C-alpha positions as YAML, in Angstrom:
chain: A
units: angstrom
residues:
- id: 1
  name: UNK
  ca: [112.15, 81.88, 142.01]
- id: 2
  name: UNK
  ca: [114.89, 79.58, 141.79]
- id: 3
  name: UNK
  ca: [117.41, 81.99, 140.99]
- id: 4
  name: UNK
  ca: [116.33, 84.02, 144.22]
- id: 5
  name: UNK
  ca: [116.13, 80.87, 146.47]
- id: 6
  name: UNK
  ca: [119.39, 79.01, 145.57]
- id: 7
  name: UNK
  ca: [121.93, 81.37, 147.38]
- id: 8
  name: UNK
  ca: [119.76, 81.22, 150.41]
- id: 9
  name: UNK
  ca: [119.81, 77.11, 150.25]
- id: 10
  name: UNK
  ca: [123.41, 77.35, 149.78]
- id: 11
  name: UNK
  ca: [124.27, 78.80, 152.48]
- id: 12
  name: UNK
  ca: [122.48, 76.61, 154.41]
- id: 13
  name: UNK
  ca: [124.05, 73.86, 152.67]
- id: 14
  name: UNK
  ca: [120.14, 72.16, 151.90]
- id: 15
  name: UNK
  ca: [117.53, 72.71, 149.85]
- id: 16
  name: UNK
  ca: [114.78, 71.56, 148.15]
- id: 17
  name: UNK
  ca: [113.50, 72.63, 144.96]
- id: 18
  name: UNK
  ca: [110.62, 70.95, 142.84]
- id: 19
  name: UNK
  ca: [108.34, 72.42, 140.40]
- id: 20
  name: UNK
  ca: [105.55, 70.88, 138.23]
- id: 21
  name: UNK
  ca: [105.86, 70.30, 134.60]
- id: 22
  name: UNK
  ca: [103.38, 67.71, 132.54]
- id: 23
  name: UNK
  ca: [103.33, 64.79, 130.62]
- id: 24
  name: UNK
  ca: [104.46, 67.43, 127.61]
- id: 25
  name: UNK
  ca: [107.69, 68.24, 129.63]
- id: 26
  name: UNK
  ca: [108.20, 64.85, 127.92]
- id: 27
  name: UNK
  ca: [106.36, 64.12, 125.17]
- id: 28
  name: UNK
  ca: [104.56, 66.73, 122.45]
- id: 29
  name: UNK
  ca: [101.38, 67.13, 121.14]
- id: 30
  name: UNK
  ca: [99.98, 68.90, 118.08]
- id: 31
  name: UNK
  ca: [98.58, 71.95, 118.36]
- id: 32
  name: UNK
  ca: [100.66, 72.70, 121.85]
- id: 33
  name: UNK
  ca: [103.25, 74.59, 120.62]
- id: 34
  name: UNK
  ca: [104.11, 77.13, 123.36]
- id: 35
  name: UNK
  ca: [102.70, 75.09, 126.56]
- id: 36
  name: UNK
  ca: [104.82, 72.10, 124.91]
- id: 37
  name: UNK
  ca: [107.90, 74.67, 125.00]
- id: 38
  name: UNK
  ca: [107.65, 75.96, 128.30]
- id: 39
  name: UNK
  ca: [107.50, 72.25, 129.87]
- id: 40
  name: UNK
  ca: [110.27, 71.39, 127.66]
- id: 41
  name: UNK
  ca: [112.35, 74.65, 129.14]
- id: 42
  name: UNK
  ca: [111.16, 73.84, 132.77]
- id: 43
  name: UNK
  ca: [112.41, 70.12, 132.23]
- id: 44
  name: UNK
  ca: [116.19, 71.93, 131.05]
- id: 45
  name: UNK
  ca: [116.29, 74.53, 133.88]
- id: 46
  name: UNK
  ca: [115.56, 71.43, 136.38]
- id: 47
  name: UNK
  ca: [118.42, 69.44, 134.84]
- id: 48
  name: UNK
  ca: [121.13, 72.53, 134.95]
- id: 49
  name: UNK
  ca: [120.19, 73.84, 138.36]
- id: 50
  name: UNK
  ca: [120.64, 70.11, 139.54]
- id: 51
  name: UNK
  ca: [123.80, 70.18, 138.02]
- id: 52
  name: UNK
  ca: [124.96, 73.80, 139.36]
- id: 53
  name: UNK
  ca: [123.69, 73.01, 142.75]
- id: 54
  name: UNK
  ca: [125.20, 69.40, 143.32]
- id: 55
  name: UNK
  ca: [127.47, 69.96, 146.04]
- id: 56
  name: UNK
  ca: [125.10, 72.03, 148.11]
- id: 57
  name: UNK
  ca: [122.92, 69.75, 149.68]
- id: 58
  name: UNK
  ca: [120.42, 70.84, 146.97]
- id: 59
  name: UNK
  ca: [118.43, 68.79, 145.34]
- id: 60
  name: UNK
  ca: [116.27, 69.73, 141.98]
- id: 61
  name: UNK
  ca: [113.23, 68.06, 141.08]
- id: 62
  name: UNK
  ca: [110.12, 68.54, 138.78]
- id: 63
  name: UNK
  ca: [106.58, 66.60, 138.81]
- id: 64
  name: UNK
  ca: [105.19, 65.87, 135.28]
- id: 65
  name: UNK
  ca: [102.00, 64.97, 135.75]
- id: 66
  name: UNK
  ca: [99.39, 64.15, 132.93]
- id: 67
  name: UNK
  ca: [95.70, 65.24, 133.75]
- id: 68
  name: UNK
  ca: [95.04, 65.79, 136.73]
- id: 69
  name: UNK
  ca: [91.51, 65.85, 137.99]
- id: 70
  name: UNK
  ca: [91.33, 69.37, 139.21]
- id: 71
  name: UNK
  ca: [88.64, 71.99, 139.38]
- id: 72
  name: UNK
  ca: [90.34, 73.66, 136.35]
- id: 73
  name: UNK
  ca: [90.13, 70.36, 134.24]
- id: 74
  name: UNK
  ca: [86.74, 69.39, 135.19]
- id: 75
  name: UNK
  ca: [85.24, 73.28, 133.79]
- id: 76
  name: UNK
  ca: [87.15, 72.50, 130.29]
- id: 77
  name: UNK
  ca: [84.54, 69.91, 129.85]
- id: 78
  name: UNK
  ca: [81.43, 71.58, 128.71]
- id: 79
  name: UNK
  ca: [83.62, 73.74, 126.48]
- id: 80
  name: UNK
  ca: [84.81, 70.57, 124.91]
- id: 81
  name: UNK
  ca: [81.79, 69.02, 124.62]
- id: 82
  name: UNK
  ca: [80.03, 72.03, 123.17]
- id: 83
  name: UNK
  ca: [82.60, 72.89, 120.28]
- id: 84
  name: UNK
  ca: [83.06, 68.94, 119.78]
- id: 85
  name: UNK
  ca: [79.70, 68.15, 119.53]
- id: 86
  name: UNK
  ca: [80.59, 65.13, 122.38]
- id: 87
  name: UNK
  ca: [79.27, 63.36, 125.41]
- id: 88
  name: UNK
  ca: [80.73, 64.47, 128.88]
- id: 89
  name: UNK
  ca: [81.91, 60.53, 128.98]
- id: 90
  name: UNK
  ca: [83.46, 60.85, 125.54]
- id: 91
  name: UNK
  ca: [85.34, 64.67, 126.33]
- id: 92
  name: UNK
  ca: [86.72, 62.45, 129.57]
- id: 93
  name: UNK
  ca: [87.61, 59.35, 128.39]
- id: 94
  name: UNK
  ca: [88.44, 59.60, 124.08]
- id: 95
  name: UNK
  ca: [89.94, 63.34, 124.73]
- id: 96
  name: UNK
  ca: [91.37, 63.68, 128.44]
- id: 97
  name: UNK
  ca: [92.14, 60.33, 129.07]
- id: 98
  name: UNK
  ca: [92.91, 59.12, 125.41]
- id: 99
  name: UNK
  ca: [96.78, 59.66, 126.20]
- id: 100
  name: UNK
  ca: [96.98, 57.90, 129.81]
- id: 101
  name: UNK
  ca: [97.18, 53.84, 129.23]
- id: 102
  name: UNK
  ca: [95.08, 53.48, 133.26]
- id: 103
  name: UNK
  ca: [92.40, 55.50, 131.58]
- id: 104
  name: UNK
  ca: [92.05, 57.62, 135.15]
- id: 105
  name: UNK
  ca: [93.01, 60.87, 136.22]
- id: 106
  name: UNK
  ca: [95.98, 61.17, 138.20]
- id: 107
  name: UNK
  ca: [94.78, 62.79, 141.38]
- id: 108
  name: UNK
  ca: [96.14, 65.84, 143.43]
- id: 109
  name: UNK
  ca: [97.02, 63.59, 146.32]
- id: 110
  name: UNK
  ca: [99.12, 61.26, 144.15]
- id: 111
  name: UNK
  ca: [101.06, 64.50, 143.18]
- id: 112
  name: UNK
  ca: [101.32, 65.83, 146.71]
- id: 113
  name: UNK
  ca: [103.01, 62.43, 147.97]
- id: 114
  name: UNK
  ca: [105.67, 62.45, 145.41]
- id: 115
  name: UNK
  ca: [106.54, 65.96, 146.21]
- id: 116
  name: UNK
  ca: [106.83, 65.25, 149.92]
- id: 117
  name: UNK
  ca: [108.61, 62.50, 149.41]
- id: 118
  name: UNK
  ca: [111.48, 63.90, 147.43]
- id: 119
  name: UNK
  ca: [112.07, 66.56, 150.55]
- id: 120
  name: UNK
  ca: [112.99, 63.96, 152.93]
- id: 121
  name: UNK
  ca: [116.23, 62.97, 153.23]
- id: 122
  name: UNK
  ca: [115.75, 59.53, 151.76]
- id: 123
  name: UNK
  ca: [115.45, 61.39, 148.12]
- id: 124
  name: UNK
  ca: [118.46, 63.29, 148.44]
- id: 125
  name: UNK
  ca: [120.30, 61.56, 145.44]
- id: 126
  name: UNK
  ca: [117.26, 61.97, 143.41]
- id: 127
  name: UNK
  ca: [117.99, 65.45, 142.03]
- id: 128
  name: UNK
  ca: [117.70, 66.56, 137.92]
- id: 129
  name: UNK
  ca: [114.52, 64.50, 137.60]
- id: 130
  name: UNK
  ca: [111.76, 64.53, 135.45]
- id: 131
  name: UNK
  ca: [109.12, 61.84, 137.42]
- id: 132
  name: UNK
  ca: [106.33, 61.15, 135.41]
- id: 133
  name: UNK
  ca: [102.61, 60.85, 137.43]
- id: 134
  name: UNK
  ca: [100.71, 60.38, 134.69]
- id: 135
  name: UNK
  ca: [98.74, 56.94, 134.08]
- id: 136
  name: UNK
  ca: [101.67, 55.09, 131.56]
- id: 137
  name: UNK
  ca: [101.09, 58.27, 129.15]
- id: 138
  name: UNK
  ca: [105.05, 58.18, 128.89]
- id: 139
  name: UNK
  ca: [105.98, 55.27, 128.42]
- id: 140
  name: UNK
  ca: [105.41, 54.10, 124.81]
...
């Protein structure tokens, strides 16, 4: 997408690109291999299209949330709870939550705001950015 998008931004001399990691775009976790490799990549590809786009009013962004509380999350629970023999309060707050300090869910909303704030103009030096949404999960 961003390959297909940039020389349309450029020649418009503005842009705004920003796409949506996770806390693993930062940090690892066992067992998380691949999904810990592809946030990794998406965190590099941010970074160099930053770079390459500079100049051209662009800026390039990414969102690295940690758990969000989304329809997708919430239906993991009874799987979780079935194969780990666990409460729905323990699958939320010793396995979904363990990582994020606040001990909530970051929420959709929170996400949305960030994003709409790095298209206004006010954000335009913020470009090559990793911003983490995600409860203090990143910062030890």
């Amino acid at each position: 997408m961003m390959q297909a998008a940039v020389p349309f931004m450029k020649a418009k001399k503005w842009g705004r690109i920003i796409s949506t990691a996770s806390a693993h775009s930062l940090v690892a976790s066992p067992n998380k291999s691949a999904y810990v490799m592809a946030k990794h990549g998406l965190a590099g590809l941010t970074k160099t299209i930053a770079l390459e786009t500079a100049t051209d009013g662009i800026t390039v962004n990414c969102i690295s949330p940690g758990y969000v509380w989304t329809p997708l999350v919430e239906n993991q629970i009874p799987d979780t709870m079935a194969s780990r023999g666990l409460t729905r309060e323990q699958v939320i707050n010793d396995v979904l939550l363990e990582a994020q300090p606040t001990k909530e869910f970051v929420t959709v909303d929170q996400v949305a705001a960030l994003a709409l704030f790095l298209c206004r103009d006010e954000a335009k030096s913020i470009t090559g950015a990793n911003l983490s949404v995600d409860g203090g999960w990143t910062a030890a």
